[in-house]
Short mmCIF file of C-alpha atoms in Angstrom, two decimals:
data_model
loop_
_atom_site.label_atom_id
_atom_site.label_comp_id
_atom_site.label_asym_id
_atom_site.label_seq_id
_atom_site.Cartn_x
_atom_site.Cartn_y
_atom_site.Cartn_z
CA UNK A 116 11.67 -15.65 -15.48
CA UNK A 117 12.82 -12.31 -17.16
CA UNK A 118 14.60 -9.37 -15.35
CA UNK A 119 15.45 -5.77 -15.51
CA UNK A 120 18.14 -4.23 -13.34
CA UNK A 121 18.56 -0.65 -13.68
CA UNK A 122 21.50 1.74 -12.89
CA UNK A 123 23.28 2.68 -9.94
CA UNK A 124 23.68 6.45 -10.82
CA UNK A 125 20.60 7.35 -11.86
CA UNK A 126 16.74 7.67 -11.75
CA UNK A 127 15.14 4.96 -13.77
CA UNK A 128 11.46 4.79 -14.74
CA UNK A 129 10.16 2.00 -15.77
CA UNK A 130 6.90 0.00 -16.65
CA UNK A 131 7.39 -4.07 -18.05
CA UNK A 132 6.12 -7.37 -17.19
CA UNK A 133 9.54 -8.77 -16.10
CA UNK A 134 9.03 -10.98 -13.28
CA UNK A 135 12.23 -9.81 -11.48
CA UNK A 136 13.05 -5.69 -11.50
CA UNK A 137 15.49 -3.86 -9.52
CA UNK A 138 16.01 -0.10 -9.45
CA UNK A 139 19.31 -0.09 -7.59
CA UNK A 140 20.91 3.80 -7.43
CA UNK A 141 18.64 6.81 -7.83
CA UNK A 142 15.09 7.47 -7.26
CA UNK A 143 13.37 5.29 -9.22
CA UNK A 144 9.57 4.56 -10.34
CA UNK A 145 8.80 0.92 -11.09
CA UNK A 146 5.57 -0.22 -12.12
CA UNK A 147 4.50 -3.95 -12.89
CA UNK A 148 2.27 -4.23 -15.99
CA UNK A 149 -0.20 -6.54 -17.12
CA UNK A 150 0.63 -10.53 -16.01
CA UNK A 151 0.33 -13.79 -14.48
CA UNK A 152 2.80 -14.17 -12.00
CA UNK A 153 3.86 -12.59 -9.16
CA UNK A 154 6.29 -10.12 -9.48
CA UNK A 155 9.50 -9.51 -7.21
CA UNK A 156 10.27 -5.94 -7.42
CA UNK A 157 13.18 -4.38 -5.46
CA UNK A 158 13.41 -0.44 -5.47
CA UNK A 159 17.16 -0.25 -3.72
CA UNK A 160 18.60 2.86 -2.84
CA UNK A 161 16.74 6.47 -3.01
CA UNK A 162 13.31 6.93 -2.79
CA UNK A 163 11.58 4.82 -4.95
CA UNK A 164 8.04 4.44 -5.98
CA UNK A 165 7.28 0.37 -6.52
CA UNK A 166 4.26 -1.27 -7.36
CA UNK A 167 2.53 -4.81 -8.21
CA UNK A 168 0.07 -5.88 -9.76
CA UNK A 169 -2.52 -8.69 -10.19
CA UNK A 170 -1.05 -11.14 -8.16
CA UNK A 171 1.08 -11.79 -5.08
CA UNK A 172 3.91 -9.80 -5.46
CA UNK A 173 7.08 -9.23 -3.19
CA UNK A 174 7.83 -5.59 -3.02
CA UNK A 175 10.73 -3.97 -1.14
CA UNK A 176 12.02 -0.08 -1.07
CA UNK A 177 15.09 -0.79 0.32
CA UNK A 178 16.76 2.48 1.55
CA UNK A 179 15.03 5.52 1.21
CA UNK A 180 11.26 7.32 1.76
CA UNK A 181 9.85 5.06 -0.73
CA UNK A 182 6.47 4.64 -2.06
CA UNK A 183 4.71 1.31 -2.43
CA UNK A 184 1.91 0.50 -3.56
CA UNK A 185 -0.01 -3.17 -3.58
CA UNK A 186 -2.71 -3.78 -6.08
CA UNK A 187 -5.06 -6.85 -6.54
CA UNK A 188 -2.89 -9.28 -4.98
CA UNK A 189 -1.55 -10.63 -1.44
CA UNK A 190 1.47 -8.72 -1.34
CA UNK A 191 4.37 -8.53 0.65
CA UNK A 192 5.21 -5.01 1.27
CA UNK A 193 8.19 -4.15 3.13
CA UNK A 194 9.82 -0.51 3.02
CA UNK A 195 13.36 -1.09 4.91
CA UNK A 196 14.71 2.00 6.46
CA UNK A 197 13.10 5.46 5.72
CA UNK A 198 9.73 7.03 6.01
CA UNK A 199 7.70 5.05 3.84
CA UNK A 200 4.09 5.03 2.47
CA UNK A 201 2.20 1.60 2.14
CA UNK A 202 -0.67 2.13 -0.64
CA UNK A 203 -3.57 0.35 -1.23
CA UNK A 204 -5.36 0.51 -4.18
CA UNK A 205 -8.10 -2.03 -4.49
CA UNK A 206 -10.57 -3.53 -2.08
CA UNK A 207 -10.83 -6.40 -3.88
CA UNK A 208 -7.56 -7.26 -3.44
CA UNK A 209 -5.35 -8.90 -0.87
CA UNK A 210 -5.13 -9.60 2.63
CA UNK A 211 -1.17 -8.20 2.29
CA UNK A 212 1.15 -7.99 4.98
CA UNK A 213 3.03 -4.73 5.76
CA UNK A 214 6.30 -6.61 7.34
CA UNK A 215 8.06 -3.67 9.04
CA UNK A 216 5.80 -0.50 9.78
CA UNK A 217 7.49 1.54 11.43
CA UNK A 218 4.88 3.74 13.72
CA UNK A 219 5.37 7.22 13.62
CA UNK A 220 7.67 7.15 10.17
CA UNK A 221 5.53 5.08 7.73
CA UNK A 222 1.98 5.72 6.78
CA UNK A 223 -0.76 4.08 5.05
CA UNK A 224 -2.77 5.47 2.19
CA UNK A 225 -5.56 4.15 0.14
CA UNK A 226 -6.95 5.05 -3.21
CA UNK A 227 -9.68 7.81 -3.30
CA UNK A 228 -11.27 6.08 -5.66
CA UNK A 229 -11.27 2.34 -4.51
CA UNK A 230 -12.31 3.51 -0.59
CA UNK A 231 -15.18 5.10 -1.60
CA UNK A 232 -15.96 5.61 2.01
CA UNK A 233 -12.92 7.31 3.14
CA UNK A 234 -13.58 10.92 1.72
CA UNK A 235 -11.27 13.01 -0.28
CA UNK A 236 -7.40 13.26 -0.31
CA UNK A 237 -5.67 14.18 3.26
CA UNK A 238 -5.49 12.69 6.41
CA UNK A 239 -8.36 9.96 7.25
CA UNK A 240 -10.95 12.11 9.27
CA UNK A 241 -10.87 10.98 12.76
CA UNK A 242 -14.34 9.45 13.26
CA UNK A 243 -13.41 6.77 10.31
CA UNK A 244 -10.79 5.29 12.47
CA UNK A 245 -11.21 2.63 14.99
CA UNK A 246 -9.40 0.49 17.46
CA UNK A 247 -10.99 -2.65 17.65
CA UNK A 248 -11.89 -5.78 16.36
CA UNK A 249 -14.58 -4.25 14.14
CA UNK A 250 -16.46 -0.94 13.54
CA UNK A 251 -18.52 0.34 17.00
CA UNK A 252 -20.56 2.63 15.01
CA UNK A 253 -21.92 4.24 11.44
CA UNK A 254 -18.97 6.61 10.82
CA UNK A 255 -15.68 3.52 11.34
CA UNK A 256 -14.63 2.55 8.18
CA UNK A 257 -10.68 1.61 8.90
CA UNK A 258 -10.31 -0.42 12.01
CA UNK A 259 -7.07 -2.01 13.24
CA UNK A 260 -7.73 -4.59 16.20
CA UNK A 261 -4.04 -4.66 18.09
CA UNK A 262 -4.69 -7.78 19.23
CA UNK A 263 -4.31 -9.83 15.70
CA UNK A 264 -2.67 -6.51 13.64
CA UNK A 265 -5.05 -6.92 11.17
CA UNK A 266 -6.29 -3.49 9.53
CA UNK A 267 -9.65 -3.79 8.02
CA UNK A 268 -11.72 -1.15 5.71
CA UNK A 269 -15.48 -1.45 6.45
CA UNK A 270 -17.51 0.54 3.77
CA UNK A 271 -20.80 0.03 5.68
CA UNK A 272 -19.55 0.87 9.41
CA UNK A 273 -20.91 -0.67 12.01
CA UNK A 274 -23.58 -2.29 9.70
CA UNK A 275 -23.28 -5.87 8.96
CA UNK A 276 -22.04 -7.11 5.45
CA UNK A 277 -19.41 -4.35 4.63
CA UNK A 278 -15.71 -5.59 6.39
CA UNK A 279 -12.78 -6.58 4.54
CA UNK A 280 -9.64 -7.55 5.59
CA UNK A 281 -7.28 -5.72 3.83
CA UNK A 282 -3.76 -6.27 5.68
CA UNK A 283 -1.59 -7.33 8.49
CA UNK A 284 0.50 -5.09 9.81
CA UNK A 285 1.86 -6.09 12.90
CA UNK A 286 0.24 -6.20 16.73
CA UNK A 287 -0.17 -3.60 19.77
CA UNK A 288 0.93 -1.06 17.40
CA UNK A 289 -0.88 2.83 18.61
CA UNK A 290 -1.96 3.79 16.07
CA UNK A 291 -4.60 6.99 14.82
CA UNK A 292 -6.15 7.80 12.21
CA UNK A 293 -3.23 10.56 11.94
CA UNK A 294 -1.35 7.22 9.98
CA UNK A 295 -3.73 7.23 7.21
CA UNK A 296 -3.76 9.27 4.59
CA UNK A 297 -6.17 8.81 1.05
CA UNK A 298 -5.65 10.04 -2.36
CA UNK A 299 -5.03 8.48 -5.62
CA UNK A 300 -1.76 7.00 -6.12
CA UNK A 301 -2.14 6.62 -9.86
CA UNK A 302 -0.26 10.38 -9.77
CA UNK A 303 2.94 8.93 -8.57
CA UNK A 304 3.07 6.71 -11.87
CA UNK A 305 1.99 9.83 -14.49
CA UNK A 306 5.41 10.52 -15.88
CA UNK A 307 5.38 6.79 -16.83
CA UNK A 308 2.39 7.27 -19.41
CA UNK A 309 2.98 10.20 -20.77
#
């Protein structure tokens, strides 16, 4: 098991396969390259931007409006105090759980280009969102049933074949589709790769 810790004063950006990374101080960006094991990543104070990768990762802001972001893995996301956005970034990933949303803080985005379905960046339209155990008609394509808390994406509506469980985010929580937002996360990770 390797580790990086950063600094306590300052902004750290950083991309690495260490299985262990903390950001500490600052804002900082920390992104989990290629690998094999699950990574345990640990943003700390500020608002940090934190994300996994291929397999079931542990991922916690800490203090702060932090960003995080699961990828093909079932991840643990939690975002500790702040206004935090949960990202998801592959359907073929998961189910993750979403330990501490925080309704009417948080949100939860997905990747443009993974939720095909979901339309272009902004708030998810309203007639893509559902309450329910599964899509009622053509247009549903995110459904959270508040009976189990699981939040599903549904690419074919109402049509058979299409649902996938994509997290668990807690019960009887009230939501709309004003707690969804899609875009393409990649852009909080450019100054990494340039």
């Amino acid at each position: 098991m390797t580790t990086f810790v950063g600094s306590d004063t300052s902004d750290d950006k950083y991309l690495g396969n260490e299985t262990v990374m903390y950001g500490l101080g600052g804002n900082d960006i920390l992104d989990a390259d290629e690998g094999s094991l699950a990574f345990s990543l640990y943003g700390g104070e500020g608002n940090d931007i934190v994300r996994g990768y291929n397999e079931n990762d542990y991922i916690f802001g800490g203090a702060g409006d932090d960003i995080l972001c699961g990828f093909y893995g079932k991840d643990w996301l939690v975002g500790g105090p702040g206004d935090d956005q949960f990202w998801f970034e592959s359907v073929q990933g998961g189910p993750s759980k979403i330990a501490d949303f925080d309704l009417g803080e948080d949100i939860i985005g997905f990747d443009k280009f993974a939720f095909k379905k979901l339309g272009g960046d902004g708030t998810l339209k309203k007639a893509k969102f559902y309450l329910g155990d599964k899509a009622h008609d053509r247009s549903d394509r995110v459904v959270y049933d508040p009976d189990s808390g699981k939040l599903t994406y549904d690419k074919n509506g109402s049509k058979s074949g299409g649902k996938k469980l994509i997290a668990k985010i807690g019960k009887e929580l009230d939501l709309s589709h004003k707690d969804f937002i899609v875009g393409d996360p990649q852009e909080f990770f450019d100054e990494l790769y340039i």
